[in-house]
PDB file of C-alpha atoms and ligand atoms in Angstrom:
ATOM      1  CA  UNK A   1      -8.209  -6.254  38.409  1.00 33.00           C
ATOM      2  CA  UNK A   2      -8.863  -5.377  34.649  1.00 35.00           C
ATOM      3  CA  UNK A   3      -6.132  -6.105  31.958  1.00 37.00           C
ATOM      4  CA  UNK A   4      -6.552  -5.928  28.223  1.00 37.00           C
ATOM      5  CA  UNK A   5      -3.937  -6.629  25.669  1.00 38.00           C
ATOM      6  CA  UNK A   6      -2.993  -3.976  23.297  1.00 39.00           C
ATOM      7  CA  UNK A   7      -4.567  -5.686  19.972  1.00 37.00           C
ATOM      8  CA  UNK A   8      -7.755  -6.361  21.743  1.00 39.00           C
ATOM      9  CA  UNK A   9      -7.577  -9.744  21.626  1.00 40.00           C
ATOM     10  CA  UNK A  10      -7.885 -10.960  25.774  1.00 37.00           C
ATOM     11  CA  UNK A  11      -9.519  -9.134  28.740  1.00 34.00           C
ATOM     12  CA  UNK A  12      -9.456 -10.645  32.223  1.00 38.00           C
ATOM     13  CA  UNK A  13     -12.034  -9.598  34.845  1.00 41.00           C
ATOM     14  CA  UNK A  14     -11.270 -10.059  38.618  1.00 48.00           C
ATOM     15  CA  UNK A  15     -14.536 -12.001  40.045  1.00 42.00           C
ATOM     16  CA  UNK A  16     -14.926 -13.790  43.755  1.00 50.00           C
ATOM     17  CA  UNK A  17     -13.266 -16.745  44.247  1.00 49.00           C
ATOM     18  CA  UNK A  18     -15.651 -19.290  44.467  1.00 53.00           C
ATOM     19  CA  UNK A  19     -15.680 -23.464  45.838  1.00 59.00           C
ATOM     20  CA  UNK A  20     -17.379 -24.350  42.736  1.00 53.00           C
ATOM     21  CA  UNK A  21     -15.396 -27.090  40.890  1.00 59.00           C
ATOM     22  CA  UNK A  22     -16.131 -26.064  37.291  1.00 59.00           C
ATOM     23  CA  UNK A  23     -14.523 -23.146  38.346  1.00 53.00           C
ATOM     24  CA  UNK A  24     -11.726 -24.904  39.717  1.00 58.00           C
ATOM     25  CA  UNK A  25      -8.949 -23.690  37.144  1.00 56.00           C
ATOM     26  CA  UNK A  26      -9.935 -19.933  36.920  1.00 57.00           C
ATOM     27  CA  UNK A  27      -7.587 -17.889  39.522  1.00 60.00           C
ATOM     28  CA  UNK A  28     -10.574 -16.253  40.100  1.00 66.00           C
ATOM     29  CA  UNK A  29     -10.654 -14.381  36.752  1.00 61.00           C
ATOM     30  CA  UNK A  30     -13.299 -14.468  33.959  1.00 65.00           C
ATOM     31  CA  UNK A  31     -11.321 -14.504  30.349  1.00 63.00           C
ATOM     32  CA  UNK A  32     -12.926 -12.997  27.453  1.00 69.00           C
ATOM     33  CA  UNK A  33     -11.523 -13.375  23.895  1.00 81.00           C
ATOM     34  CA  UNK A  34     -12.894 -10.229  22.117  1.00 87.00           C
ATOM     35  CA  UNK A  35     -13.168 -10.778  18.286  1.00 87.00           C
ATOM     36  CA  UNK A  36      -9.772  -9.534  16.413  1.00 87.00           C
ATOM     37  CA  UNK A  37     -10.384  -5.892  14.700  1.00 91.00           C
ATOM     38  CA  UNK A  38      -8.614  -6.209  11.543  1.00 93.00           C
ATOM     39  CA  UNK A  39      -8.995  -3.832   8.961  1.00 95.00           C
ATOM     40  CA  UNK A  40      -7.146  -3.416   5.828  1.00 96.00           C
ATOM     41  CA  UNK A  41      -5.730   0.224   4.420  1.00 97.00           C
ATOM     42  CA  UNK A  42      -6.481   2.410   1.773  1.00 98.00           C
ATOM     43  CA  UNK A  43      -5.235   1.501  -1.294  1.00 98.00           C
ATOM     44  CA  UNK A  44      -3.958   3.711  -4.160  1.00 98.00           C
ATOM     45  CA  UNK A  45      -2.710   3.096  -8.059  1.00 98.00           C
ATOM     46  CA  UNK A  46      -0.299   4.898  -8.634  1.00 98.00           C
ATOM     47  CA  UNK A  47      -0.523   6.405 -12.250  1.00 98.00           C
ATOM     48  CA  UNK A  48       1.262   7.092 -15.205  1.00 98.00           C
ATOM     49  CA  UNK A  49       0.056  10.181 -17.639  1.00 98.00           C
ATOM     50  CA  UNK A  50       1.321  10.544 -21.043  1.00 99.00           C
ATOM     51  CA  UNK A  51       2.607  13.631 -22.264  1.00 98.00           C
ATOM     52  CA  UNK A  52       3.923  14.332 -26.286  1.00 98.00           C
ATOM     53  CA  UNK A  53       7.888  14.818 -25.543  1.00 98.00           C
ATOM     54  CA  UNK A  54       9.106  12.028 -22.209  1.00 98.00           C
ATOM     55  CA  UNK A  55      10.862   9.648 -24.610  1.00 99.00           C
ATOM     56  CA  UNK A  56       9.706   6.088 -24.453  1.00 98.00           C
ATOM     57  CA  UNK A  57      13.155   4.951 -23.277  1.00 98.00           C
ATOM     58  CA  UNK A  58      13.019   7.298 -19.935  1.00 99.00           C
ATOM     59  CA  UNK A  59       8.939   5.950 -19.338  1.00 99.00           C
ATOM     60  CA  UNK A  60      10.682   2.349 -19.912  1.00 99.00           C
ATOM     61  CA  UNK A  61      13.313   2.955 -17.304  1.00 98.00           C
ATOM     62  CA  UNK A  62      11.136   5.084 -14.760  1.00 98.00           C
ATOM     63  CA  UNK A  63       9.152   1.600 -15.109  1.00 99.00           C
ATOM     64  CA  UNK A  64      11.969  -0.620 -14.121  1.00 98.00           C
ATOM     65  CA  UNK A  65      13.619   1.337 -11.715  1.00 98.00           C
ATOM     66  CA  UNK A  66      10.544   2.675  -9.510  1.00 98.00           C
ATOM     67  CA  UNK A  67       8.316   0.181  -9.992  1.00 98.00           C
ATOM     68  CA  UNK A  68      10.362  -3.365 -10.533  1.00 98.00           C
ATOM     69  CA  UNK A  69       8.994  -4.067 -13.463  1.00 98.00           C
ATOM     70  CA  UNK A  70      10.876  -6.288 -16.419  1.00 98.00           C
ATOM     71  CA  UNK A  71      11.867  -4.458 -19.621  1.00 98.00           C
ATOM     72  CA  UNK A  72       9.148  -6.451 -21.431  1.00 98.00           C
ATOM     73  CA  UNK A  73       6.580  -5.713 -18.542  1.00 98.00           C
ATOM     74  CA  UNK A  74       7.618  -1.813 -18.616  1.00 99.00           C
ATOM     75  CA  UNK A  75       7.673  -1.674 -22.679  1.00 99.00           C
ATOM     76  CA  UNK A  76       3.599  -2.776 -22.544  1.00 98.00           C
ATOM     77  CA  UNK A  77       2.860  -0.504 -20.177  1.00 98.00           C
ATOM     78  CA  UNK A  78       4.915   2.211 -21.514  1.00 99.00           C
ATOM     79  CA  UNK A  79       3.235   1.802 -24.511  1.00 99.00           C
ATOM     80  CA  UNK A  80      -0.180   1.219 -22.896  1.00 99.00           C
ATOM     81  CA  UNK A  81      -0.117   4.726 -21.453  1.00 98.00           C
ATOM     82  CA  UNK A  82       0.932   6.244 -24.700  1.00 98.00           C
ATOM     83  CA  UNK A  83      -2.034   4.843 -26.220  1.00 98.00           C
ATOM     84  CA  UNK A  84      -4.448   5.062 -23.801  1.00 98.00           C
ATOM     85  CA  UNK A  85      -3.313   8.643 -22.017  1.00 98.00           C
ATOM     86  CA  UNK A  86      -2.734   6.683 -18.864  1.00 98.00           C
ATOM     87  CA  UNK A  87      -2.255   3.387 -16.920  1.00 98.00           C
ATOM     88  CA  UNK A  88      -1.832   2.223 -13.530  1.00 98.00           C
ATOM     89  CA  UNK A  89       2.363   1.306 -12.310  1.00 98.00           C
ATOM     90  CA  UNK A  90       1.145  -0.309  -9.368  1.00 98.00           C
ATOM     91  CA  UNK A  91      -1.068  -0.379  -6.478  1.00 98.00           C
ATOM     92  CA  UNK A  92      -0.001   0.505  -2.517  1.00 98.00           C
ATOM     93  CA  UNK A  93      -1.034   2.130   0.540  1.00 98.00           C
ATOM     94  CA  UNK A  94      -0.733   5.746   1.141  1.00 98.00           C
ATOM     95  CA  UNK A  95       2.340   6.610   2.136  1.00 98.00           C
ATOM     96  CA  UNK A  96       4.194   4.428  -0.240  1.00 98.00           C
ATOM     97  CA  UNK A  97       2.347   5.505  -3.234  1.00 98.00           C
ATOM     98  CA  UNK A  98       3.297   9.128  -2.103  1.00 98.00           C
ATOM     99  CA  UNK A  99       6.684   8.445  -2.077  1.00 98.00           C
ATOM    100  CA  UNK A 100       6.527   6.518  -5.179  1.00 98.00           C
ATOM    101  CA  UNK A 101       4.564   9.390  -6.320  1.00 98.00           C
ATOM    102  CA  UNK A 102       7.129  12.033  -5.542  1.00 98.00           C
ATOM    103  CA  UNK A 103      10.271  10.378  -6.908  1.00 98.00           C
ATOM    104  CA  UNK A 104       8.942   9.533 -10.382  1.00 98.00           C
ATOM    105  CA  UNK A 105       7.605  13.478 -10.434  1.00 98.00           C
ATOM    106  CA  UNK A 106      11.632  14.770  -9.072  1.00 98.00           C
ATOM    107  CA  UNK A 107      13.340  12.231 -11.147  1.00 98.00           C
ATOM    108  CA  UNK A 108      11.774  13.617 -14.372  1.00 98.00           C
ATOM    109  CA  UNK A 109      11.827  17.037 -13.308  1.00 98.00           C
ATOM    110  CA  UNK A 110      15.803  16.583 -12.979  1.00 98.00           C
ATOM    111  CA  UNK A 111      15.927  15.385 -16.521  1.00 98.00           C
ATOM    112  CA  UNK A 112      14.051  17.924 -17.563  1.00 98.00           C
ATOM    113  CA  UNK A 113      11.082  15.854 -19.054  1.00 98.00           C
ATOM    114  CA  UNK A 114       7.264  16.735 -18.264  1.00 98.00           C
ATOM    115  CA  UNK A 115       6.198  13.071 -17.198  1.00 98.00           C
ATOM    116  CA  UNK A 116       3.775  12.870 -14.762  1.00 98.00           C
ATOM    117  CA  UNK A 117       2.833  10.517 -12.230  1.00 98.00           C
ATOM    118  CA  UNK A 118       0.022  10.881  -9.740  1.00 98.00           C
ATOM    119  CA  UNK A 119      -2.573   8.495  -7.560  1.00 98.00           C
ATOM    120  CA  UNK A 120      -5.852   7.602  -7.105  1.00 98.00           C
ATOM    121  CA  UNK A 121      -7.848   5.803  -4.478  1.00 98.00           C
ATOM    122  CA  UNK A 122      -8.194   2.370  -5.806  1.00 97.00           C
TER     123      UNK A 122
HETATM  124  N1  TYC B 201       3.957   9.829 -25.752  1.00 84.49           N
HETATM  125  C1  TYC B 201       5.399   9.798 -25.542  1.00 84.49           C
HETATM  126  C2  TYC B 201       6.104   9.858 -26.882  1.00 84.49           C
HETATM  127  O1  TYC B 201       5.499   9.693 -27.933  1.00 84.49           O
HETATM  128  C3  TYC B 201       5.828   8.555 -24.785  1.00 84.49           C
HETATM  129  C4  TYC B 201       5.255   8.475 -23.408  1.00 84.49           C
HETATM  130  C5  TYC B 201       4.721   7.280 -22.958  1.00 84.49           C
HETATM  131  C6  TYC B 201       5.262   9.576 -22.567  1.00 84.49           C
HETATM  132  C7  TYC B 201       4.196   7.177 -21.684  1.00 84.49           C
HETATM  133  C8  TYC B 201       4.743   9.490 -21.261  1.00 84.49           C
HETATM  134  O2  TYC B 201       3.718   8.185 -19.560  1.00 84.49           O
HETATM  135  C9  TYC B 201       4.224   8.301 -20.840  1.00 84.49           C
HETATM  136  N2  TYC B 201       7.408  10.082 -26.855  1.00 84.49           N
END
């Protein structure tokens, strides 16, 4: 018999049964604890370009409503990327930073502003 839990973590190994008392307690079956295999994902920042005509009240709000931030929070880095020509919103795997990704990029498309978002491999 051979059984292996799907994270890796315990395998069992059918072996004789023996009369040996230190073996006493086994059912007959050798149990290996494998080391865990965690591994942590990709990350990505999720970024913020400037542009010469998004006003700074629509970067503010984009701020607050896609990426939680305070209006204090969103005003510095508003006003970071405006500065600076860009700055990181926040930080999260793939897929979310996609999505964040996409629905800053729609959301000013269907105001008709050129602000751009995109991410990078942090
Ligand atoms: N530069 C813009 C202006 O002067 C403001 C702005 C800030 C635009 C940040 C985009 O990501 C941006 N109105």
């Amino acid at each position: 018999m051979l059984a292996s839990s799907r994270c890796g973590a315990i395998y069992t190994v059918a072996m004789p049964k023996t009369n040996r008392p230190d073996r006493e307690h086994d059912h007959g079956l050798a149990v290996l604890t494998a080391k865990p295999e965690v591994v942590r994902p990709p990350l990505y920042q999720v970024v913020l370009l400037n542009d010469d005509f998004t006003p700074m009240d629509f970067v503010v709000e984009v701020l607050q409503v896609f990426f939680s931030m305070n209006r204090e929070k969103a005003t510095q880095v508003m006003l970071h990327v405006h500065t600076r020509g860009k700055g990181v919103c926040g930080v999260y795997t793939r897929d979310v930073a996609e999505s964040k990704v996409t629905q800053v990029n729609e959301f000013s498309r269907l105001h008709q502003h050129p602000l751009l978002c995109s991410m990078e491999k942090a």
